[in-house]
Short mmCIF file of N, CA and C in Angstrom, two decimals:
data_model
loop_
_atom_site.label_atom_id
_atom_site.label_comp_id
_atom_site.label_asym_id
_atom_site.label_seq_id
_atom_site.Cartn_x
_atom_site.Cartn_y
_atom_site.Cartn_z
N MET A 1 6.56 18.74 4.20
CA MET A 1 7.60 18.30 3.29
C MET A 1 7.40 18.99 1.95
N LYS A 2 8.47 19.49 1.37
CA LYS A 2 8.41 20.17 0.09
C LYS A 2 8.04 19.19 -1.03
N GLN A 3 7.39 19.74 -2.06
CA GLN A 3 7.00 18.92 -3.21
C GLN A 3 8.22 18.27 -3.85
N SER A 4 9.31 19.02 -4.00
CA SER A 4 10.49 18.46 -4.66
C SER A 4 11.06 17.30 -3.84
N THR A 5 11.00 17.40 -2.53
CA THR A 5 11.48 16.33 -1.66
C THR A 5 10.56 15.11 -1.77
N ARG A 6 9.24 15.36 -1.79
CA ARG A 6 8.28 14.25 -1.95
C ARG A 6 8.50 13.51 -3.25
N THR A 7 8.64 14.26 -4.32
CA THR A 7 8.85 13.65 -5.65
C THR A 7 10.15 12.86 -5.66
N HIS A 8 11.19 13.43 -5.11
CA HIS A 8 12.49 12.75 -5.06
C HIS A 8 12.39 11.45 -4.25
N ASP A 9 11.78 11.54 -3.07
CA ASP A 9 11.63 10.36 -2.21
C ASP A 9 10.78 9.29 -2.89
N ARG A 10 9.71 9.72 -3.57
CA ARG A 10 8.83 8.79 -4.26
C ARG A 10 9.60 8.05 -5.37
N ARG A 11 10.43 8.78 -6.09
CA ARG A 11 11.22 8.16 -7.17
C ARG A 11 12.27 7.20 -6.60
N LEU A 12 12.88 7.57 -5.48
CA LEU A 12 13.84 6.66 -4.84
C LEU A 12 13.16 5.37 -4.41
N LEU A 13 11.98 5.50 -3.80
CA LEU A 13 11.24 4.31 -3.38
C LEU A 13 10.83 3.48 -4.59
N ASP A 14 10.35 4.13 -5.64
CA ASP A 14 9.97 3.40 -6.85
C ASP A 14 11.14 2.59 -7.39
N ASN A 15 12.33 3.16 -7.37
CA ASN A 15 13.52 2.43 -7.84
C ASN A 15 13.83 1.23 -6.95
N ARG A 16 13.63 1.38 -5.66
CA ARG A 16 13.83 0.24 -4.75
C ARG A 16 12.80 -0.85 -5.01
N PHE A 17 11.55 -0.44 -5.21
CA PHE A 17 10.48 -1.41 -5.44
C PHE A 17 10.68 -2.19 -6.74
N LYS A 18 11.33 -1.58 -7.73
CA LYS A 18 11.57 -2.28 -9.00
C LYS A 18 12.45 -3.52 -8.80
N LYS A 19 13.25 -3.52 -7.74
CA LYS A 19 14.16 -4.63 -7.47
C LYS A 19 13.51 -5.76 -6.68
N ILE A 20 12.29 -5.50 -6.19
CA ILE A 20 11.58 -6.49 -5.37
C ILE A 20 10.64 -7.29 -6.26
N PRO A 21 10.60 -8.60 -6.06
CA PRO A 21 9.65 -9.40 -6.85
C PRO A 21 8.21 -8.98 -6.57
N ALA A 22 7.32 -9.40 -7.43
CA ALA A 22 5.90 -9.09 -7.27
C ALA A 22 5.41 -9.57 -5.90
N ALA A 23 4.46 -8.86 -5.35
CA ALA A 23 3.93 -9.19 -4.02
C ALA A 23 3.38 -10.61 -3.95
N THR A 24 2.94 -11.15 -5.06
CA THR A 24 2.38 -12.51 -5.05
C THR A 24 3.42 -13.55 -4.64
N VAL A 25 4.69 -13.24 -4.84
CA VAL A 25 5.77 -14.15 -4.43
C VAL A 25 5.77 -14.33 -2.91
N PHE A 26 5.33 -13.29 -2.20
CA PHE A 26 5.37 -13.30 -0.74
C PHE A 26 4.07 -13.75 -0.11
N LYS A 27 3.10 -14.15 -0.92
CA LYS A 27 1.81 -14.58 -0.39
C LYS A 27 2.04 -15.79 0.51
N ALA A 28 1.54 -15.68 1.73
CA ALA A 28 1.74 -16.75 2.72
C ALA A 28 0.94 -17.99 2.33
N PRO A 29 1.48 -19.16 2.65
CA PRO A 29 0.70 -20.39 2.46
C PRO A 29 -0.57 -20.31 3.31
N SER A 30 -1.59 -21.06 2.95
CA SER A 30 -2.87 -20.98 3.66
C SER A 30 -2.74 -21.27 5.15
N GLN A 31 -1.82 -22.14 5.53
CA GLN A 31 -1.64 -22.46 6.95
C GLN A 31 -0.66 -21.51 7.63
N GLY A 32 -0.10 -20.57 6.86
CA GLY A 32 0.85 -19.60 7.41
C GLY A 32 2.29 -20.04 7.23
N TRP A 33 3.18 -19.08 7.33
CA TRP A 33 4.61 -19.36 7.15
C TRP A 33 5.17 -20.19 8.30
N ILE A 34 4.82 -19.86 9.52
CA ILE A 34 5.41 -20.55 10.66
C ILE A 34 5.15 -22.05 10.59
N LYS A 35 3.89 -22.42 10.46
CA LYS A 35 3.55 -23.84 10.42
C LYS A 35 4.15 -24.52 9.20
N SER A 36 4.10 -23.86 8.05
CA SER A 36 4.65 -24.45 6.83
C SER A 36 6.15 -24.72 6.97
N ILE A 37 6.87 -23.74 7.47
CA ILE A 37 8.32 -23.89 7.62
C ILE A 37 8.64 -24.89 8.73
N ARG A 38 7.95 -24.76 9.86
CA ARG A 38 8.18 -25.67 10.99
C ARG A 38 8.00 -27.11 10.54
N GLU A 39 6.90 -27.40 9.86
CA GLU A 39 6.63 -28.77 9.43
C GLU A 39 7.62 -29.23 8.37
N SER A 40 8.02 -28.34 7.46
CA SER A 40 8.98 -28.74 6.43
C SER A 40 10.36 -29.02 7.03
N LEU A 41 10.65 -28.41 8.18
CA LEU A 41 11.91 -28.69 8.89
C LEU A 41 11.83 -29.97 9.71
N GLY A 42 10.62 -30.50 9.86
CA GLY A 42 10.44 -31.68 10.71
C GLY A 42 10.47 -31.32 12.18
N MET A 43 10.11 -30.09 12.49
CA MET A 43 10.14 -29.58 13.86
C MET A 43 8.72 -29.66 14.43
N SER A 44 8.59 -30.19 15.62
CA SER A 44 7.28 -30.25 16.26
C SER A 44 6.97 -28.90 16.90
N ALA A 45 5.71 -28.71 17.26
CA ALA A 45 5.31 -27.50 17.98
C ALA A 45 6.04 -27.43 19.31
N ALA A 46 6.26 -28.59 19.93
CA ALA A 46 6.99 -28.63 21.21
C ALA A 46 8.44 -28.17 21.01
N ASP A 47 9.06 -28.62 19.91
CA ASP A 47 10.45 -28.22 19.62
C ASP A 47 10.54 -26.70 19.40
N LEU A 48 9.62 -26.17 18.61
CA LEU A 48 9.64 -24.73 18.37
C LEU A 48 9.32 -23.98 19.67
N GLY A 49 8.39 -24.51 20.45
CA GLY A 49 8.06 -23.90 21.73
C GLY A 49 9.28 -23.81 22.64
N THR A 50 10.06 -24.89 22.67
CA THR A 50 11.28 -24.90 23.49
C THR A 50 12.25 -23.82 23.02
N ARG A 51 12.41 -23.70 21.70
CA ARG A 51 13.32 -22.69 21.14
C ARG A 51 12.83 -21.27 21.43
N LEU A 52 11.50 -21.12 21.53
CA LEU A 52 10.92 -19.80 21.79
C LEU A 52 10.70 -19.53 23.28
N GLY A 53 10.79 -20.58 24.09
CA GLY A 53 10.54 -20.44 25.53
C GLY A 53 9.05 -20.33 25.83
N ILE A 54 8.24 -20.99 24.99
CA ILE A 54 6.78 -20.97 25.22
C ILE A 54 6.25 -22.40 25.13
N ALA A 55 5.04 -22.60 25.59
CA ALA A 55 4.40 -23.92 25.57
C ALA A 55 4.02 -24.31 24.13
N PRO A 56 3.99 -25.61 23.84
CA PRO A 56 3.59 -26.08 22.50
C PRO A 56 2.21 -25.53 22.09
N GLN A 57 1.28 -25.44 23.05
CA GLN A 57 -0.05 -24.90 22.74
C GLN A 57 0.04 -23.45 22.30
N SER A 58 0.99 -22.70 22.87
CA SER A 58 1.18 -21.30 22.47
C SER A 58 1.71 -21.20 21.05
N VAL A 59 2.51 -22.19 20.64
CA VAL A 59 3.00 -22.24 19.25
C VAL A 59 1.81 -22.43 18.32
N LEU A 60 0.93 -23.37 18.66
CA LEU A 60 -0.25 -23.63 17.84
C LEU A 60 -1.15 -22.39 17.77
N THR A 61 -1.28 -21.70 18.88
CA THR A 61 -2.07 -20.46 18.91
C THR A 61 -1.43 -19.40 18.01
N LEU A 62 -0.11 -19.30 18.05
CA LEU A 62 0.61 -18.36 17.20
C LEU A 62 0.40 -18.70 15.73
N GLU A 63 0.47 -19.98 15.40
CA GLU A 63 0.28 -20.40 14.01
C GLU A 63 -1.12 -20.05 13.51
N ILE A 64 -2.10 -20.26 14.36
CA ILE A 64 -3.48 -19.93 13.99
C ILE A 64 -3.63 -18.42 13.82
N SER A 65 -3.09 -17.66 14.76
CA SER A 65 -3.22 -16.20 14.67
C SER A 65 -2.49 -15.67 13.43
N GLU A 66 -1.38 -16.29 13.07
CA GLU A 66 -0.68 -15.86 11.85
C GLU A 66 -1.54 -16.15 10.62
N SER A 67 -2.10 -17.34 10.54
CA SER A 67 -2.89 -17.70 9.37
C SER A 67 -4.15 -16.84 9.25
N GLU A 68 -4.61 -16.29 10.36
CA GLU A 68 -5.79 -15.41 10.35
C GLU A 68 -5.41 -13.93 10.25
N GLY A 69 -4.11 -13.64 10.15
CA GLY A 69 -3.65 -12.26 10.01
C GLY A 69 -3.70 -11.45 11.29
N ARG A 70 -3.66 -12.12 12.43
CA ARG A 70 -3.75 -11.41 13.72
C ARG A 70 -2.46 -11.47 14.53
N ALA A 71 -1.44 -12.13 14.04
CA ALA A 71 -0.19 -12.29 14.81
C ALA A 71 0.55 -10.97 14.93
N ARG A 72 1.18 -10.78 16.07
CA ARG A 72 1.99 -9.58 16.28
C ARG A 72 3.33 -9.74 15.57
N MET A 73 3.85 -8.62 15.08
CA MET A 73 5.10 -8.67 14.34
C MET A 73 6.26 -9.15 15.20
N ASP A 74 6.29 -8.76 16.47
CA ASP A 74 7.40 -9.21 17.31
C ASP A 74 7.36 -10.73 17.50
N SER A 75 6.16 -11.31 17.56
CA SER A 75 6.04 -12.77 17.69
C SER A 75 6.49 -13.46 16.41
N LEU A 76 6.13 -12.90 15.27
CA LEU A 76 6.55 -13.47 13.99
C LEU A 76 8.07 -13.41 13.85
N LYS A 77 8.66 -12.30 14.28
CA LYS A 77 10.11 -12.14 14.20
C LYS A 77 10.82 -13.18 15.07
N LYS A 78 10.33 -13.39 16.28
CA LYS A 78 10.95 -14.37 17.18
C LYS A 78 10.82 -15.78 16.61
N ALA A 79 9.65 -16.11 16.05
CA ALA A 79 9.46 -17.43 15.46
C ALA A 79 10.39 -17.61 14.26
N ALA A 80 10.53 -16.58 13.46
CA ALA A 80 11.43 -16.65 12.30
C ALA A 80 12.86 -16.92 12.76
N GLU A 81 13.31 -16.18 13.74
CA GLU A 81 14.67 -16.35 14.25
C GLU A 81 14.88 -17.75 14.82
N ALA A 82 13.85 -18.28 15.48
CA ALA A 82 13.96 -19.62 16.08
C ALA A 82 14.08 -20.71 15.01
N MET A 83 13.65 -20.39 13.78
CA MET A 83 13.75 -21.36 12.69
C MET A 83 14.80 -20.94 11.67
N ASP A 84 15.73 -20.07 12.09
CA ASP A 84 16.82 -19.58 11.25
C ASP A 84 16.30 -18.93 9.96
N CYS A 85 15.26 -18.10 10.12
CA CYS A 85 14.68 -17.37 8.99
C CYS A 85 14.80 -15.87 9.27
N SER A 86 14.67 -15.09 8.23
CA SER A 86 14.60 -13.64 8.37
C SER A 86 13.14 -13.23 8.33
N PHE A 87 12.78 -12.33 9.21
CA PHE A 87 11.42 -11.78 9.18
C PHE A 87 11.47 -10.53 8.32
N VAL A 88 10.60 -10.46 7.33
CA VAL A 88 10.55 -9.33 6.41
C VAL A 88 9.16 -8.72 6.44
N TYR A 89 9.13 -7.42 6.60
CA TYR A 89 7.86 -6.69 6.60
C TYR A 89 7.96 -5.64 5.51
N ALA A 90 6.99 -5.58 4.64
CA ALA A 90 7.03 -4.58 3.56
C ALA A 90 5.64 -4.26 3.08
N LEU A 91 5.49 -3.04 2.61
CA LEU A 91 4.31 -2.64 1.85
C LEU A 91 4.81 -2.50 0.42
N ILE A 92 4.28 -3.29 -0.48
CA ILE A 92 4.75 -3.28 -1.86
C ILE A 92 3.64 -2.71 -2.75
N PRO A 93 3.88 -1.56 -3.34
CA PRO A 93 2.85 -0.94 -4.18
C PRO A 93 2.47 -1.83 -5.36
N ASN A 94 1.20 -1.75 -5.75
CA ASN A 94 0.71 -2.52 -6.89
C ASN A 94 1.12 -1.89 -8.21
N SER A 95 1.42 -0.59 -8.19
CA SER A 95 1.96 0.11 -9.34
C SER A 95 3.03 1.04 -8.78
N SER A 96 3.67 1.82 -9.64
CA SER A 96 4.66 2.74 -9.10
C SER A 96 3.95 3.81 -8.28
N LEU A 97 4.66 4.38 -7.34
CA LEU A 97 4.10 5.46 -6.53
C LEU A 97 3.76 6.66 -7.41
N GLU A 98 4.64 6.93 -8.39
CA GLU A 98 4.39 8.02 -9.34
C GLU A 98 3.08 7.79 -10.09
N GLU A 99 2.85 6.57 -10.54
CA GLU A 99 1.63 6.25 -11.27
C GLU A 99 0.41 6.39 -10.36
N PHE A 100 0.53 5.98 -9.12
CA PHE A 100 -0.58 6.09 -8.17
C PHE A 100 -0.95 7.55 -7.95
N VAL A 101 0.05 8.41 -7.78
CA VAL A 101 -0.19 9.85 -7.60
C VAL A 101 -0.86 10.40 -8.86
N HIS A 102 -0.35 10.02 -10.03
CA HIS A 102 -0.93 10.50 -11.29
C HIS A 102 -2.40 10.08 -11.42
N GLN A 103 -2.69 8.84 -11.08
CA GLN A 103 -4.07 8.35 -11.15
C GLN A 103 -4.97 9.13 -10.20
N GLN A 104 -4.47 9.44 -9.01
CA GLN A 104 -5.27 10.18 -8.04
C GLN A 104 -5.53 11.60 -8.53
N ILE A 105 -4.51 12.23 -9.13
CA ILE A 105 -4.70 13.58 -9.67
C ILE A 105 -5.77 13.55 -10.75
N GLU A 106 -5.68 12.57 -11.64
CA GLU A 106 -6.67 12.44 -12.71
C GLU A 106 -8.08 12.25 -12.15
N LYS A 107 -8.19 11.46 -11.11
CA LYS A 107 -9.49 11.21 -10.48
C LYS A 107 -10.07 12.49 -9.89
N VAL A 108 -9.24 13.24 -9.17
CA VAL A 108 -9.70 14.48 -8.54
C VAL A 108 -10.06 15.51 -9.61
N VAL A 109 -9.24 15.61 -10.65
CA VAL A 109 -9.53 16.55 -11.73
C VAL A 109 -10.85 16.17 -12.41
N ALA A 110 -11.07 14.89 -12.64
CA ALA A 110 -12.32 14.45 -13.26
C ALA A 110 -13.52 14.83 -12.40
N GLU A 111 -13.39 14.66 -11.08
CA GLU A 111 -14.48 15.05 -10.17
C GLU A 111 -14.75 16.56 -10.25
N LYS A 112 -13.66 17.35 -10.26
CA LYS A 112 -13.81 18.80 -10.34
C LYS A 112 -14.40 19.21 -11.69
N MET A 113 -13.96 18.57 -12.76
CA MET A 113 -14.44 18.92 -14.10
C MET A 113 -15.92 18.61 -14.24
N LYS A 114 -16.37 17.55 -13.62
CA LYS A 114 -17.79 17.19 -13.68
C LYS A 114 -18.62 18.31 -13.05
N LYS A 115 -18.15 18.82 -11.92
CA LYS A 115 -18.86 19.91 -11.25
C LYS A 115 -18.84 21.19 -12.09
N VAL A 116 -17.66 21.51 -12.66
CA VAL A 116 -17.51 22.72 -13.46
C VAL A 116 -18.38 22.64 -14.71
N SER A 117 -18.36 21.50 -15.37
CA SER A 117 -19.17 21.33 -16.59
C SER A 117 -20.64 21.51 -16.29
N HIS A 118 -21.08 20.96 -15.20
CA HIS A 118 -22.48 21.08 -14.82
C HIS A 118 -22.84 22.56 -14.58
N THR A 119 -21.98 23.25 -13.84
CA THR A 119 -22.22 24.66 -13.56
C THR A 119 -22.22 25.48 -14.84
N MET A 120 -21.29 25.18 -15.74
CA MET A 120 -21.20 25.92 -17.00
C MET A 120 -22.45 25.70 -17.85
N LYS A 121 -22.96 24.49 -17.87
CA LYS A 121 -24.18 24.21 -18.62
C LYS A 121 -25.36 24.98 -18.04
N LEU A 122 -25.44 25.00 -16.71
CA LEU A 122 -26.52 25.73 -16.06
C LEU A 122 -26.46 27.23 -16.37
N GLU A 123 -25.25 27.75 -16.51
CA GLU A 123 -25.06 29.17 -16.78
C GLU A 123 -25.05 29.47 -18.27
N GLY A 124 -25.19 28.43 -19.11
CA GLY A 124 -25.21 28.63 -20.56
C GLY A 124 -23.87 29.03 -21.14
N GLN A 125 -22.78 28.66 -20.46
CA GLN A 125 -21.45 29.01 -20.95
C GLN A 125 -20.94 27.95 -21.91
N SER A 126 -20.00 28.35 -22.71
CA SER A 126 -19.42 27.47 -23.71
C SER A 126 -18.56 26.39 -23.06
N ALA A 127 -18.59 25.22 -23.64
CA ALA A 127 -17.78 24.12 -23.14
C ALA A 127 -16.32 24.28 -23.53
N GLU A 128 -16.00 25.27 -24.36
CA GLU A 128 -14.62 25.50 -24.79
C GLU A 128 -13.72 25.86 -23.61
N LEU A 129 -14.28 26.42 -22.59
CA LEU A 129 -13.50 26.81 -21.41
C LEU A 129 -12.98 25.60 -20.64
N THR A 130 -13.58 24.45 -20.85
CA THR A 130 -13.23 23.30 -20.04
C THR A 130 -11.77 22.87 -20.21
N ASP A 131 -11.19 23.05 -21.41
CA ASP A 131 -9.79 22.68 -21.60
C ASP A 131 -8.87 23.53 -20.73
N SER A 132 -9.14 24.84 -20.67
CA SER A 132 -8.29 25.70 -19.84
C SER A 132 -8.55 25.43 -18.36
N VAL A 133 -9.80 25.16 -18.01
CA VAL A 133 -10.11 24.83 -16.62
C VAL A 133 -9.41 23.53 -16.23
N TYR A 134 -9.44 22.54 -17.12
CA TYR A 134 -8.76 21.26 -16.88
C TYR A 134 -7.27 21.49 -16.63
N ALA A 135 -6.64 22.29 -17.48
CA ALA A 135 -5.21 22.57 -17.33
C ALA A 135 -4.94 23.29 -16.00
N ASP A 136 -5.82 24.20 -15.63
CA ASP A 136 -5.66 24.92 -14.36
C ASP A 136 -5.75 23.95 -13.17
N PHE A 137 -6.72 23.04 -13.23
CA PHE A 137 -6.87 22.06 -12.15
C PHE A 137 -5.63 21.17 -12.05
N LEU A 138 -5.13 20.71 -13.19
CA LEU A 138 -3.92 19.87 -13.18
C LEU A 138 -2.75 20.61 -12.54
N LYS A 139 -2.56 21.85 -12.95
CA LYS A 139 -1.45 22.65 -12.43
C LYS A 139 -1.60 22.85 -10.92
N GLU A 140 -2.83 23.12 -10.48
CA GLU A 140 -3.11 23.35 -9.06
C GLU A 140 -2.80 22.10 -8.22
N LEU A 141 -3.11 20.94 -8.76
CA LEU A 141 -2.99 19.71 -7.97
C LEU A 141 -1.61 19.05 -8.05
N GLN A 142 -0.79 19.41 -9.01
CA GLN A 142 0.55 18.83 -9.10
C GLN A 142 1.29 19.14 -7.80
N GLY A 143 1.69 18.09 -7.10
CA GLY A 143 2.46 18.26 -5.87
C GLY A 143 1.65 18.65 -4.66
N SER A 144 0.34 18.68 -4.79
CA SER A 144 -0.49 19.08 -3.67
C SER A 144 -0.98 17.86 -2.89
N SER A 145 -1.01 18.00 -1.58
CA SER A 145 -1.55 16.92 -0.76
C SER A 145 -3.08 16.93 -0.79
N LYS A 146 -3.67 17.92 -1.42
CA LYS A 146 -5.13 18.00 -1.54
C LYS A 146 -5.70 16.82 -2.32
N ILE A 147 -4.88 16.17 -3.12
CA ILE A 147 -5.39 15.08 -3.94
C ILE A 147 -5.89 13.91 -3.11
N TRP A 148 -5.46 13.82 -1.87
CA TRP A 148 -5.86 12.70 -1.01
C TRP A 148 -7.08 13.03 -0.17
N ARG A 149 -7.64 14.18 -0.34
CA ARG A 149 -8.79 14.59 0.46
C ARG A 149 -10.11 14.28 -0.22
N SER A 150 -10.07 13.42 -1.17
CA SER A 150 -11.28 12.99 -1.87
C SER A 150 -12.16 12.21 -0.90
N HIS A 151 -13.44 12.27 -1.10
CA HIS A 151 -14.36 11.55 -0.23
C HIS A 151 -14.62 10.14 -0.72
N SER A 152 -13.94 9.75 -1.78
CA SER A 152 -14.14 8.41 -2.33
C SER A 152 -13.53 7.37 -1.39
N LYS A 153 -14.21 6.27 -1.24
CA LYS A 153 -13.73 5.17 -0.40
C LYS A 153 -12.84 4.28 -1.22
N ILE A 154 -11.92 3.60 -0.53
CA ILE A 154 -11.03 2.63 -1.17
C ILE A 154 -11.78 1.33 -1.29
N SER A 155 -11.70 0.72 -2.47
CA SER A 155 -12.33 -0.58 -2.64
C SER A 155 -11.33 -1.66 -2.27
N HIS A 156 -11.77 -2.60 -1.45
CA HIS A 156 -10.92 -3.71 -1.03
C HIS A 156 -11.22 -4.91 -1.89
N GLN A 157 -10.17 -5.50 -2.41
CA GLN A 157 -10.35 -6.64 -3.31
C GLN A 157 -10.35 -7.93 -2.57
#
């Protein structure tokens, strides 16, 4: 995919994401959406099972698997439809996609600059070159998929 197409697509997605509430709005209740909605409707597991064509025990199993994050999307969709709900699946960025790309470029450039600075010190070269090297690295990485090839691990919160 061309850089201009990636940038365009990223900006279109960012505009769509601006219209979506914060991801915290969609945080599932501790017992899961299915059980929470089913109980608030006054529907028993047997009633939902009948609507889904499964045994009441299978409904309870589904509710547990949902609360543990193991439920299959097709099962969640069917349960949602059986309770007159819409099933929504989304990945919602924590910041804009543009900002995420910018942060990654900065991270990769910082890693490269650390290596270059060390080499320059070992060779007794002036640190004045680092500004031009920094600019060269930024230019090289703008629009490059190389920015994702860092060996850094993602921290899970």
